[in-house]
CSV table of C-alpha atoms in Angstrom, one decimal:
chain,number,residue,atom,x,y,z
M,1,UNK,CA,2.1,43.0,3.7
M,2,UNK,CA,1.9,39.3,3.8
M,3,UNK,CA,1.7,39.4,7.6
M,4,UNK,CA,-1.2,41.7,7.3
M,5,UNK,CA,-3.0,39.4,4.9
M,6,UNK,CA,-2.3,36.2,6.9
M,7,UNK,CA,-3.4,37.7,10.2
M,8,UNK,CA,-6.1,40.0,9.1
M,9,UNK,CA,-9.2,39.0,11.1
M,10,UNK,CA,-11.2,39.0,7.9
M,11,UNK,CA,-9.2,36.2,6.5
M,12,UNK,CA,-7.8,34.5,9.5
M,13,UNK,CA,-10.4,31.8,9.7
M,14,UNK,CA,-10.2,31.1,6.0
M,15,UNK,CA,-6.4,30.9,6.2
M,16,UNK,CA,-6.5,28.3,9.0
M,17,UNK,CA,-9.2,26.3,7.3
M,18,UNK,CA,-7.0,26.0,4.2
M,19,UNK,CA,-3.9,25.3,6.3
M,20,UNK,CA,-5.6,22.4,8.2
M,21,UNK,CA,-6.8,21.0,4.9
M,22,UNK,CA,-3.4,21.3,3.4
M,23,UNK,CA,-2.0,19.1,6.2
M,24,UNK,CA,-4.9,16.6,5.9
M,25,UNK,CA,-5.0,16.3,2.2
M,26,UNK,CA,-1.2,15.9,1.7
M,27,UNK,CA,-1.0,13.3,4.5
M,28,UNK,CA,-3.9,11.3,3.0
M,29,UNK,CA,-2.3,11.8,-0.4
M,30,UNK,CA,0.9,10.2,0.8
M,31,UNK,CA,-1.0,7.0,1.7
M,32,UNK,CA,-2.9,7.2,-1.6
M,33,UNK,CA,0.5,7.2,-3.3
M,34,UNK,CA,1.6,4.3,-1.1
M,35,UNK,CA,-1.5,2.4,-2.3
M,36,UNK,CA,-1.1,3.7,-5.9
M,37,UNK,CA,-4.6,5.1,-5.7
M,38,UNK,CA,-3.7,8.7,-6.1
M,39,UNK,CA,-5.9,9.1,-9.3
M,40,UNK,CA,-8.9,8.1,-7.1
M,41,UNK,CA,-8.6,11.5,-5.5
M,42,UNK,CA,-9.3,13.2,-8.8
M,43,UNK,CA,-12.2,10.9,-9.5
M,44,UNK,CA,-13.7,11.4,-6.1
M,45,UNK,CA,-13.2,15.2,-6.2
M,46,UNK,CA,-15.2,15.4,-9.4
M,47,UNK,CA,-18.0,13.2,-7.9
M,48,UNK,CA,-17.9,15.5,-4.8
M,49,UNK,CA,-18.3,18.5,-7.1
M,50,UNK,CA,-21.3,16.9,-8.8
M,51,UNK,CA,-22.7,16.2,-5.3
M,52,UNK,CA,-22.2,19.9,-4.4
M,53,UNK,CA,-24.1,20.9,-7.5
M,54,UNK,CA,-26.9,18.4,-6.7
M,55,UNK,CA,-27.4,20.0,-3.3
M,56,UNK,CA,-29.9,22.6,-4.7
M,57,UNK,CA,-32.3,20.2,-6.5
M,58,UNK,CA,-32.1,17.8,-3.5
M,59,UNK,CA,-32.7,20.5,-1.0
M,60,UNK,CA,-29.8,19.6,1.3
M,61,UNK,CA,-26.7,21.4,2.3
M,62,UNK,CA,-23.8,21.4,-0.2
M,63,UNK,CA,-21.4,19.8,2.3
M,64,UNK,CA,-23.7,17.0,3.1
M,65,UNK,CA,-24.6,16.4,-0.6
M,66,UNK,CA,-21.0,16.3,-1.7
M,67,UNK,CA,-20.1,13.9,1.2
M,68,UNK,CA,-23.0,11.5,0.2
M,69,UNK,CA,-22.0,11.5,-3.5
M,70,UNK,CA,-18.3,11.0,-2.8
M,71,UNK,CA,-19.1,8.4,-0.1
M,72,UNK,CA,-21.3,6.4,-2.4
M,73,UNK,CA,-18.6,6.4,-5.1
M,74,UNK,CA,-16.0,5.3,-2.5
M,75,UNK,CA,-18.3,2.6,-1.3
M,76,UNK,CA,-18.8,1.3,-4.9
M,77,UNK,CA,-15.0,1.4,-5.3
M,78,UNK,CA,-14.5,-0.5,-2.1
M,79,UNK,CA,-17.0,-3.2,-3.1
M,80,UNK,CA,-15.3,-4.0,-6.3
M,81,UNK,CA,-12.8,-6.9,-6.0
M,82,UNK,CA,-10.1,-4.9,-7.7
M,83,UNK,CA,-9.8,-1.3,-8.8
M,84,UNK,CA,-7.2,0.4,-11.0
M,85,UNK,CA,-6.7,3.6,-13.0
M,86,UNK,CA,-9.4,2.6,-15.5
M,87,UNK,CA,-12.0,2.7,-12.7
M,88,UNK,CA,-10.7,6.0,-11.4
M,89,UNK,CA,-10.8,7.5,-14.9
M,90,UNK,CA,-14.4,6.4,-15.2
M,91,UNK,CA,-15.2,8.2,-11.9
M,92,UNK,CA,-13.6,11.4,-13.4
M,93,UNK,CA,-15.7,11.2,-16.5
M,94,UNK,CA,-18.9,10.5,-14.6
M,95,UNK,CA,-18.2,13.2,-12.1
M,96,UNK,CA,-17.1,15.8,-14.6
M,97,UNK,CA,-20.1,15.1,-16.9
M,98,UNK,CA,-22.6,15.1,-14.1
M,99,UNK,CA,-21.2,18.3,-12.6
M,100,UNK,CA,-21.3,20.2,-15.9
M,101,UNK,CA,-24.8,18.9,-16.7
M,102,UNK,CA,-26.1,19.9,-13.2
M,103,UNK,CA,-24.4,23.3,-13.6
M,104,UNK,CA,-26.2,23.8,-16.9
M,105,UNK,CA,-29.6,22.8,-15.7
M,106,UNK,CA,-30.0,24.0,-12.2
M,107,UNK,CA,-30.6,27.4,-10.6
M,108,UNK,CA,-27.3,29.1,-9.8
M,109,UNK,CA,-25.6,26.0,-11.2
M,110,UNK,CA,-23.1,27.9,-13.3
M,111,UNK,CA,-22.1,30.0,-10.3
M,112,UNK,CA,-21.7,27.1,-8.0
M,113,UNK,CA,-19.9,25.1,-10.6
M,114,UNK,CA,-17.4,27.8,-11.1
M,115,UNK,CA,-16.9,28.1,-7.4
M,116,UNK,CA,-16.2,24.4,-7.1
M,117,UNK,CA,-13.8,24.5,-10.0
M,118,UNK,CA,-11.9,27.5,-8.8
M,119,UNK,CA,-12.3,26.9,-5.1
M,120,UNK,CA,-14.2,29.1,-2.6
M,121,UNK,CA,-11.8,29.3,0.3
M,122,UNK,CA,-12.6,33.0,1.0
M,123,UNK,CA,-16.3,32.0,1.5
M,124,UNK,CA,-15.7,29.2,3.9
M,125,UNK,CA,-16.9,29.8,7.5
M,126,UNK,CA,-17.0,28.2,10.9
M,127,UNK,CA,-18.7,24.9,9.9
M,128,UNK,CA,-15.9,24.3,7.4
M,129,UNK,CA,-13.4,25.1,10.2
M,130,UNK,CA,-15.0,22.7,12.6
M,131,UNK,CA,-15.1,20.0,9.9
M,132,UNK,CA,-11.4,20.6,9.0
M,133,UNK,CA,-10.4,20.4,12.7
M,134,UNK,CA,-12.4,17.1,13.1
M,135,UNK,CA,-10.8,15.6,9.9
M,136,UNK,CA,-7.3,16.4,11.0
M,137,UNK,CA,-7.8,15.3,14.6
M,138,UNK,CA,-9.1,11.9,13.5
M,139,UNK,CA,-6.3,11.6,10.9
M,140,UNK,CA,-3.5,12.4,13.4
M,141,UNK,CA,-5.0,10.3,16.2
M,142,UNK,CA,-5.4,7.3,14.0
M,143,UNK,CA,-2.1,7.6,12.1
M,144,UNK,CA,0.0,5.4,14.4
M,145,UNK,CA,-2.7,2.6,14.1
M,146,UNK,CA,-3.5,3.1,10.5
M,147,UNK,CA,0.0,3.5,9.0
M,148,UNK,CA,1.4,0.1,9.9
M,149,UNK,CA,-1.8,-1.6,8.6
M,150,UNK,CA,-1.7,0.2,5.3
M,151,UNK,CA,2.0,-0.5,4.9
M,152,UNK,CA,1.4,-4.2,5.7
M,153,UNK,CA,-1.3,-4.4,3.1
M,154,UNK,CA,0.8,-2.7,0.5
M,155,UNK,CA,3.7,-5.2,0.9
M,156,UNK,CA,2.0,-8.3,2.0
M,157,UNK,CA,-1.5,-8.0,0.4
M,158,UNK,CA,-3.0,-11.2,1.8
M,159,UNK,CA,-1.5,-10.8,5.4
M,160,UNK,CA,-4.9,-10.0,6.9
M,161,UNK,CA,-6.8,-12.9,5.3
M,162,UNK,CA,-3.9,-15.3,6.0
M,163,UNK,CA,-4.1,-14.5,9.7
M,164,UNK,CA,-7.9,-14.2,9.8
M,165,UNK,CA,-7.6,-10.6,10.9
M,166,UNK,CA,-10.3,-8.1,10.1
M,167,UNK,CA,-9.1,-5.7,7.3
M,168,UNK,CA,-12.5,-3.9,7.0
M,169,UNK,CA,-11.8,-1.6,10.0
M,170,UNK,CA,-8.7,0.1,8.6
M,171,UNK,CA,-10.1,0.1,5.0
M,172,UNK,CA,-13.3,1.8,6.2
M,173,UNK,CA,-11.5,4.4,8.3
M,174,UNK,CA,-9.1,5.2,5.5
M,175,UNK,CA,-12.0,5.4,3.0
M,176,UNK,CA,-13.8,7.8,5.3
M,177,UNK,CA,-10.7,9.9,5.7
M,178,UNK,CA,-10.2,10.1,1.9
M,179,UNK,CA,-13.9,11.0,1.3
M,180,UNK,CA,-13.8,13.7,4.1
M,181,UNK,CA,-10.5,15.1,2.7
M,182,UNK,CA,-11.8,15.1,-0.9
M,183,UNK,CA,-15.1,16.8,0.0
M,184,UNK,CA,-13.7,19.5,2.2
M,185,UNK,CA,-10.7,20.1,-0.1
M,186,UNK,CA,-13.0,20.3,-3.2
M,187,UNK,CA,-15.4,22.7,-1.6
M,188,UNK,CA,-12.6,25.0,-0.2
M,189,UNK,CA,-9.8,24.7,-2.8
M,190,UNK,CA,-11.6,23.5,-6.0
M,191,UNK,CA,-11.5,20.1,-7.6
M,192,UNK,CA,-8.2,20.4,-9.4
M,193,UNK,CA,-6.3,22.3,-6.7
M,194,UNK,CA,-7.4,19.8,-4.1
M,195,UNK,CA,-6.2,17.0,-6.4
M,196,UNK,CA,-2.8,18.8,-6.7
M,197,UNK,CA,-2.7,19.0,-2.9
M,198,UNK,CA,-3.2,15.2,-2.7
M,199,UNK,CA,-0.6,14.4,-5.3
M,200,UNK,CA,2.3,16.9,-5.5
M,201,UNK,CA,3.6,17.2,-1.9
M,202,UNK,CA,4.2,13.5,-1.4
M,203,UNK,CA,5.5,13.2,-5.0
M,204,UNK,CA,8.1,15.8,-4.2
M,205,UNK,CA,8.9,14.7,-0.7
M,206,UNK,CA,9.4,11.0,-1.5
M,207,UNK,CA,12.5,11.8,-3.5
M,208,UNK,CA,14.0,14.3,-1.1
M,209,UNK,CA,14.3,12.2,2.1
M,210,UNK,CA,15.0,8.6,3.2
M,211,UNK,CA,12.5,7.1,5.5
M,212,UNK,CA,8.8,6.9,5.7
M,213,UNK,CA,8.3,9.1,8.7
M,214,UNK,CA,10.6,11.8,7.4
M,215,UNK,CA,8.8,11.6,4.1
M,216,UNK,CA,5.4,12.2,5.8
M,217,UNK,CA,6.8,15.2,7.7
M,218,UNK,CA,8.3,16.8,4.6
M,219,UNK,CA,5.1,16.1,2.7
M,220,UNK,CA,3.2,18.2,5.3
M,221,UNK,CA,5.8,21.0,5.3
M,222,UNK,CA,5.8,21.3,1.5
M,223,UNK,CA,2.0,21.4,1.5
M,224,UNK,CA,1.8,24.0,4.2
M,225,UNK,CA,4.5,26.3,2.6
M,226,UNK,CA,3.0,26.0,-0.9
M,227,UNK,CA,-0.5,26.7,0.5
M,228,UNK,CA,0.7,29.8,2.5
M,229,UNK,CA,2.5,31.2,-0.5
M,230,UNK,CA,-0.5,30.6,-2.7
M,231,UNK,CA,-2.8,32.3,-0.2
M,232,UNK,CA,-0.7,35.4,0.0
M,233,UNK,CA,-0.1,35.6,-3.8
M,234,UNK,CA,-3.8,35.2,-4.6
M,235,UNK,CA,-4.6,38.0,-2.2
M,236,UNK,CA,-1.8,40.3,-3.3
M,237,UNK,CA,-2.3,39.8,-7.0
M,238,UNK,CA,-6.1,39.5,-6.7
M,239,UNK,CA,-6.2,36.1,-8.4
M,240,UNK,CA,-8.5,33.1,-7.9
M,241,UNK,CA,-7.1,30.9,-5.1
M,242,UNK,CA,-7.5,27.4,-6.6
M,243,UNK,CA,-5.4,28.0,-9.8
M,244,UNK,CA,-2.8,29.9,-7.8
M,245,UNK,CA,-2.5,27.0,-5.4
M,246,UNK,CA,-2.1,24.5,-8.2
M,247,UNK,CA,0.7,26.6,-9.8
M,248,UNK,CA,2.5,27.0,-6.5
M,249,UNK,CA,2.3,23.3,-5.8
M,250,UNK,CA,3.6,22.6,-9.4
M,251,UNK,CA,6.5,25.0,-8.7
M,252,UNK,CA,7.7,22.7,-5.8
M,253,UNK,CA,8.4,20.0,-8.4
M,254,UNK,CA,11.6,21.9,-9.2
M,255,UNK,CA,12.9,20.4,-5.9
M,256,UNK,CA,12.6,17.0,-7.5
M,257,UNK,CA,14.8,18.1,-10.4
M,258,UNK,CA,17.4,19.6,-8.0
M,259,UNK,CA,17.4,16.5,-5.9
M,260,UNK,CA,17.9,14.2,-8.9
M,261,UNK,CA,20.5,16.4,-10.4
M,262,UNK,CA,22.4,16.4,-7.1
M,263,UNK,CA,22.1,12.6,-6.9
M,264,UNK,CA,23.4,12.2,-10.4
M,265,UNK,CA,26.4,14.5,-9.7
M,266,UNK,CA,27.2,12.4,-6.7
M,267,UNK,CA,27.0,9.2,-8.8
M,268,UNK,CA,24.1,8.0,-6.6
M,269,UNK,CA,21.1,6.3,-8.0
M,270,UNK,CA,18.4,8.7,-8.9
M,271,UNK,CA,14.8,8.9,-9.9
M,272,UNK,CA,14.0,9.8,-13.5
M,273,UNK,CA,13.2,13.5,-13.7
M,274,UNK,CA,9.5,13.0,-13.7
M,275,UNK,CA,9.3,9.8,-11.7
M,276,UNK,CA,10.9,6.9,-13.6
M,277,UNK,CA,13.1,4.9,-11.2
M,278,UNK,CA,16.5,3.8,-12.2
M,279,UNK,CA,16.9,0.5,-10.4
M,280,UNK,CA,20.2,-0.4,-9.0
M,281,UNK,CA,21.7,-3.7,-10.0
M,282,UNK,CA,24.3,-4.4,-7.5
Q,1,UNK,CA,-13.9,-24.3,3.9
Q,2,UNK,CA,-11.6,-23.2,6.7
Q,3,UNK,CA,-11.7,-25.0,10.0
Q,4,UNK,CA,-9.8,-24.4,13.2
Q,5,UNK,CA,-8.5,-26.9,15.7
Q,6,UNK,CA,-9.5,-26.2,19.3
Q,7,UNK,CA,-5.9,-26.4,20.4
Q,8,UNK,CA,-2.4,-27.3,19.2
Q,9,UNK,CA,0.8,-28.8,20.4
Q,10,UNK,CA,4.2,-29.8,18.9
Q,11,UNK,CA,2.8,-33.1,17.6
Q,12,UNK,CA,-0.3,-31.7,15.9
Q,13,UNK,CA,-0.1,-30.4,12.4
Q,14,UNK,CA,-0.2,-26.6,12.0
Q,15,UNK,CA,-2.2,-27.2,8.9
Q,16,UNK,CA,-4.2,-30.1,7.6
Q,17,UNK,CA,-5.4,-29.9,4.0
Q,18,UNK,CA,-7.9,-32.5,2.9
Q,19,UNK,CA,-9.2,-33.1,-0.7
Q,20,UNK,CA,-8.6,-29.4,-1.4
Q,21,UNK,CA,-9.7,-28.1,-4.9
Q,22,UNK,CA,-8.7,-24.5,-5.3
Q,23,UNK,CA,-8.5,-21.8,-8.0
Q,24,UNK,CA,-10.0,-18.5,-9.0
Q,25,UNK,CA,-12.9,-18.4,-11.5
Q,26,UNK,CA,-12.5,-22.1,-11.8
Q,27,UNK,CA,-10.5,-24.9,-10.2
Q,28,UNK,CA,-6.8,-24.8,-10.8
Q,29,UNK,CA,-5.4,-27.4,-8.5
Q,30,UNK,CA,-6.5,-30.4,-6.6
Q,31,UNK,CA,-7.7,-32.5,-5.0
Q,32,UNK,CA,-4.8,-32.3,-2.6
Q,33,UNK,CA,-4.3,-33.8,0.8
Q,34,UNK,CA,-1.4,-33.0,3.0
Q,35,UNK,CA,-0.4,-31.6,6.4
Q,36,UNK,CA,2.3,-29.2,7.7
Q,37,UNK,CA,4.0,-30.1,10.9
Q,38,UNK,CA,5.7,-27.7,13.3
Q,39,UNK,CA,9.4,-27.3,12.4
Q,40,UNK,CA,9.3,-28.9,9.0
Q,41,UNK,CA,10.1,-27.4,5.6
Q,42,UNK,CA,7.5,-28.7,3.2
Q,43,UNK,CA,8.5,-28.3,-0.4
Q,44,UNK,CA,5.9,-27.9,-3.2
Q,45,UNK,CA,7.2,-28.8,-6.7
Q,46,UNK,CA,5.7,-29.2,-10.1
Q,47,UNK,CA,5.7,-27.8,-13.6
Q,48,UNK,CA,4.7,-24.3,-14.5
Q,49,UNK,CA,1.0,-23.9,-14.3
Q,50,UNK,CA,0.5,-26.9,-12.0
Q,51,UNK,CA,-1.0,-24.7,-9.3
Q,52,UNK,CA,1.9,-24.4,-6.8
Q,53,UNK,CA,1.2,-20.7,-6.0
Q,54,UNK,CA,-2.5,-21.3,-5.9
Q,55,UNK,CA,-2.0,-23.8,-3.1
Q,56,UNK,CA,-0.3,-21.1,-1.0
Q,57,UNK,CA,-2.9,-18.5,-2.0
Q,58,UNK,CA,-5.7,-20.9,-0.9
Q,59,UNK,CA,-4.1,-21.2,2.5
Q,60,UNK,CA,-4.0,-17.4,2.8
Q,61,UNK,CA,-7.5,-17.0,1.5
Q,62,UNK,CA,-6.5,-15.1,-1.6
Q,63,UNK,CA,-7.6,-18.0,-3.8
Q,64,UNK,CA,-11.0,-19.7,-3.8
Q,65,UNK,CA,-11.6,-23.1,-2.2
Q,66,UNK,CA,-14.0,-25.0,-4.3
Q,67,UNK,CA,-14.1,-28.1,-2.2
Q,68,UNK,CA,-12.3,-29.9,0.6
Q,69,UNK,CA,-11.0,-28.2,3.7
Q,70,UNK,CA,-8.1,-26.4,5.2
Q,71,UNK,CA,-7.9,-27.0,8.9
Q,72,UNK,CA,-5.6,-24.7,10.9
Q,73,UNK,CA,-4.5,-24.9,14.5
Q,74,UNK,CA,-6.0,-22.2,16.6
Q,75,UNK,CA,-4.3,-18.8,16.5
Q,76,UNK,CA,-1.9,-19.9,13.7
Q,77,UNK,CA,0.2,-16.9,12.4
Q,78,UNK,CA,1.1,-16.9,8.8
Q,79,UNK,CA,3.2,-14.8,6.4
Q,80,UNK,CA,3.3,-15.1,2.7
Q,81,UNK,CA,6.3,-14.1,0.5
Q,82,UNK,CA,4.7,-13.7,-2.8
Q,83,UNK,CA,6.3,-14.6,-6.1
Q,84,UNK,CA,7.9,-11.6,-7.8
Q,85,UNK,CA,7.1,-9.1,-5.1
Q,86,UNK,CA,6.5,-5.7,-6.6
Q,87,UNK,CA,9.1,-3.1,-5.8
Q,88,UNK,CA,7.2,0.2,-5.5
Q,89,UNK,CA,8.9,2.8,-7.7
Q,90,UNK,CA,9.0,5.8,-5.4
Q,91,UNK,CA,8.5,4.9,-1.8
Q,92,UNK,CA,11.3,6.1,0.5
Q,93,UNK,CA,10.6,3.4,3.1
Q,94,UNK,CA,13.8,2.2,4.7
Q,95,UNK,CA,14.6,-1.5,4.9
Q,96,UNK,CA,14.3,-1.4,8.7
Q,97,UNK,CA,10.9,0.2,8.4
Q,98,UNK,CA,9.7,-2.6,6.1
Q,99,UNK,CA,11.0,-5.1,8.6
Q,100,UNK,CA,9.2,-3.3,11.5
Q,101,UNK,CA,5.9,-3.7,9.7
Q,102,UNK,CA,6.3,-7.5,10.0
Q,103,UNK,CA,7.9,-7.4,13.5
Q,104,UNK,CA,11.2,-8.6,12.0
Q,105,UNK,CA,13.3,-5.5,12.9
Q,106,UNK,CA,15.6,-7.6,15.1
Q,107,UNK,CA,19.0,-6.5,16.3
Q,108,UNK,CA,20.5,-9.8,15.1
Q,109,UNK,CA,19.6,-9.4,11.5
Q,110,UNK,CA,21.8,-11.5,9.2
Q,111,UNK,CA,25.0,-9.8,7.8
Q,112,UNK,CA,23.7,-9.7,4.3
Q,113,UNK,CA,20.6,-7.8,5.5
Q,114,UNK,CA,22.5,-5.2,7.5
Q,115,UNK,CA,23.4,-2.9,4.6
Q,116,UNK,CA,19.8,-2.8,3.5
Q,117,UNK,CA,18.4,-1.6,6.9
Q,118,UNK,CA,19.1,2.1,6.3
Q,119,UNK,CA,18.6,2.0,2.5
Q,120,UNK,CA,15.3,3.2,1.0
Q,121,UNK,CA,13.6,0.3,-0.9
Q,122,UNK,CA,13.4,2.5,-4.0
Q,123,UNK,CA,17.2,2.3,-4.1
Q,124,UNK,CA,17.4,-1.5,-3.9
Q,125,UNK,CA,17.8,-3.9,-6.7
Q,126,UNK,CA,15.1,-6.4,-7.4
Q,127,UNK,CA,17.2,-9.1,-5.8
Q,128,UNK,CA,17.9,-7.1,-2.7
Q,129,UNK,CA,14.3,-6.3,-2.2
Q,130,UNK,CA,13.3,-9.9,-2.7
Q,131,UNK,CA,15.8,-11.0,0.0
Q,132,UNK,CA,14.6,-8.3,2.4
Q,133,UNK,CA,11.0,-9.4,1.9
Q,134,UNK,CA,12.0,-13.0,2.5
Q,135,UNK,CA,13.7,-12.0,5.8
Q,136,UNK,CA,10.7,-9.9,6.7
Q,137,UNK,CA,8.7,-13.1,6.6
Q,138,UNK,CA,11.3,-15.5,8.1
Q,139,UNK,CA,12.6,-13.1,10.7
Q,140,UNK,CA,9.3,-12.3,12.2
Q,141,UNK,CA,7.2,-14.3,14.6
Q,142,UNK,CA,5.0,-16.2,12.2
Q,143,UNK,CA,4.6,-19.9,12.9
Q,144,UNK,CA,4.0,-20.8,9.3
Q,145,UNK,CA,5.9,-19.0,6.5
Q,146,UNK,CA,4.8,-19.5,2.9
Q,147,UNK,CA,7.6,-18.8,0.4
Q,148,UNK,CA,6.7,-18.7,-3.3
Q,149,UNK,CA,9.7,-18.9,-5.7
Q,150,UNK,CA,11.9,-17.0,-3.2
Q,151,UNK,CA,15.1,-17.6,-5.3
Q,152,UNK,CA,13.9,-15.4,-8.2
Q,153,UNK,CA,16.3,-12.6,-8.9
Q,154,UNK,CA,18.8,-13.9,-6.3
Q,155,UNK,CA,22.5,-14.5,-7.0
Q,156,UNK,CA,24.5,-17.4,-5.4
Q,157,UNK,CA,25.4,-15.5,-2.3
Q,158,UNK,CA,21.9,-14.4,-1.7
Q,159,UNK,CA,20.6,-17.9,-2.2
Q,160,UNK,CA,23.0,-19.2,0.4
Q,161,UNK,CA,21.8,-16.6,2.8
Q,162,UNK,CA,18.2,-17.5,2.0
Q,163,UNK,CA,19.0,-21.2,2.8
Q,164,UNK,CA,20.4,-20.1,6.2
Q,165,UNK,CA,17.3,-18.0,6.8
Q,166,UNK,CA,15.1,-21.0,6.2
Q,167,UNK,CA,17.1,-23.4,8.3
Q,168,UNK,CA,17.2,-21.1,11.4
Q,169,UNK,CA,14.7,-21.1,14.2
Q,170,UNK,CA,12.8,-24.2,13.3
Q,171,UNK,CA,11.2,-25.7,15.2
Q,172,UNK,CA,8.8,-24.2,16.0
Q,173,UNK,CA,8.5,-22.4,12.8
Q,174,UNK,CA,7.4,-24.3,9.7
Q,175,UNK,CA,7.9,-23.3,6.1
Q,176,UNK,CA,6.1,-24.2,2.9
Q,177,UNK,CA,8.4,-23.7,0.0
Q,178,UNK,CA,7.3,-23.4,-3.6
Q,179,UNK,CA,10.1,-23.5,-6.1
Q,180,UNK,CA,10.9,-24.8,-9.6
Q,181,UNK,CA,14.6,-25.2,-8.6
Q,182,UNK,CA,14.9,-28.8,-7.6
Q,183,UNK,CA,18.3,-28.5,-6.1
Q,184,UNK,CA,17.1,-25.7,-3.8
Q,185,UNK,CA,14.1,-27.8,-2.8
Q,186,UNK,CA,16.3,-30.8,-2.1
Q,187,UNK,CA,18.7,-28.7,0.0
Q,188,UNK,CA,16.1,-27.1,2.1
Q,189,UNK,CA,13.0,-29.4,2.4
Q,190,UNK,CA,12.4,-32.1,4.9
Q,191,UNK,CA,9.4,-33.4,2.9
Q,192,UNK,CA,8.0,-32.7,-0.6
Q,193,UNK,CA,4.7,-32.6,-2.4
Q,194,UNK,CA,4.9,-32.9,-6.2
Q,195,UNK,CA,2.0,-31.5,-8.1
Q,196,UNK,CA,1.4,-33.6,-11.2
Q,197,UNK,CA,0.0,-32.7,-14.6
Q,198,UNK,CA,-3.4,-34.0,-13.5
Q,199,UNK,CA,-3.2,-31.7,-10.5
Q,200,UNK,CA,-3.0,-34.7,-8.1
Q,201,UNK,CA,-0.3,-34.8,-5.5
Q,202,UNK,CA,2.3,-37.4,-4.7
Q,203,UNK,CA,4.4,-37.1,-1.6
Q,204,UNK,CA,8.1,-37.6,-2.1
Q,205,UNK,CA,10.5,-38.0,0.8
Q,206,UNK,CA,13.7,-36.1,1.2
Q,207,UNK,CA,16.1,-38.9,0.5
Q,208,UNK,CA,14.3,-39.6,-2.8
Q,209,UNK,CA,14.4,-35.9,-3.6
Q,210,UNK,CA,18.2,-35.9,-3.3
Q,211,UNK,CA,18.5,-38.9,-5.6
Q,212,UNK,CA,16.3,-37.3,-8.2
Q,213,UNK,CA,18.1,-33.9,-8.1
Q,214,UNK,CA,21.5,-35.5,-8.2
Q,215,UNK,CA,22.4,-35.4,-4.6
Q,216,UNK,CA,22.4,-31.8,-3.6
Q,217,UNK,CA,23.8,-31.2,-0.2
Q,218,UNK,CA,22.0,-29.9,2.8
C-alpha cells in the first residue's frame, strides 16, 4: 500500500518535492543549531506565511511574495549588530499577527492562511519542484566551502575581521539558503512543520553520533525517514500532512532518550534527557 | 584606523600600535603605544577592567578604535583565543575537526591533546576545551596569536602544556598574552606591557618582571 502511495504518479512529484525539502531544511537546520539561531527559522517561517498571504493584495505570486517578506526580515536581522532569541521572538509575533490579520481581511485569506499553517504539499507542482532542486543543488555544492567558514565563525568569532577576510560572502549565502528553505518549507509543509524539520533532525542526530560529518549525514537520514513515514501516514489515514509530519518528527526524539539511557548504563557522560549537558570534569 | 606596511621582514614589527584609544560605546583603554616583533611573547598585564582584553579585540577589529592607529605588516595572519571560550552544549564536533578548522590538525599534536582528538567537544570539560582551543590557535599557521587569559579552567599539568605550546615554533610566530597571573606572564613573556589605572601603559622588561613576581622560572 505504501509503495502504491509513494510511487503513484499522482503524488510522485509532491513526494519528491517534500523529500528534497526535508534534506535541505534539516541540513540548514544543523547549521542554524551550530549558530544557535534555530529559533530564527520559526520567526522567518511566520514572516514567510504573512508574505504568502500578502501576495493577493500585492498582485504577485505567493512564492515571490513570501520570499520578499522573509528576505527583508533576514536582511534586517543581518544588519543588526547582534541578534538573539528576543529578536527571533519578535519576528514570530510580527509574522503571526500579520498573517492572521491578512487572513481575516483579504479575499480567500482564511483559506490560504489555513493552507500555510497546515501545509499544502499535495498542491505543489513543477515550479516548487524546480525551486526545491535548485535550493538543494546550491546547498550541496556550497557545503564544503560554507561549512568550514561557519564553524570558524562559531568558535573564533573575530577570525575574519582579525585577518581582514570578507565574511559577508558566506553570511549572505547562508542567509539566502535559510530564506529559500524557510519559504519553500513553509509553503509546502506549513509553518510549524517546516520549523520542526529545521529543529528536530539535528537535535536528535547530534546526540547519536560523534563527529560533525556523521551528524550531518544522520540529520538528513532522520529527516528523510520521518518525512516518508509522515507522507504515507497522512495519505493512508487521510490526515493533514503538516501536523502528521510534526508528530512523526517529534516521535524521533525517543531516539535521544534511548541514546542517553544507553550512555548512562555504560557510565558514559550523557546529555540531559531534553538537552541539558552534563559536563565532564576530568 | 588600520594601516598596512607594504612589506615585512624578520626585523620589522608584525604590529605597530600608536596612541591607540579603543573601546566599545566609549573609550575603555589608551592611549597605548607598543609594537609586536616576530618571535616574541608580549605580555599584557593589569588590573581587572584595565582594558587588557579590549586591546586584543581592537587588534582583531572586534572593538572600536577611537583614535590612534594599528599598523600591520602586509598579509599578517592572526588567531585570537578568547577569554572563557563558550563550550557549545550539543555539538558533536570532534577535537580533530575543530583543529582542522584552524589548520592545526597536525600529526605531531602534543601528547596532552591526543586523547581529545577523537572526543566530541560536548564530552569535554571546560578545561579540556580551553586547552584544545589554545592549541587550535598555537598549532596553526598564524603569525600572531592573541591569547586572552588562557589559563582559566586549567590545572597545573595543562598550564605546563600551555607553556610548552607557547614556547614552541617561535620565531617566526609571535604571541600576545593577556593574563592576570603574574607568574605565568613572567615564565612565558619576553616583554611586558602593564596597563595602569589611568589606562596608560608602561613597558616592563622580562628581568624586572621576574623580580616583581618572585623569580618564577622560565
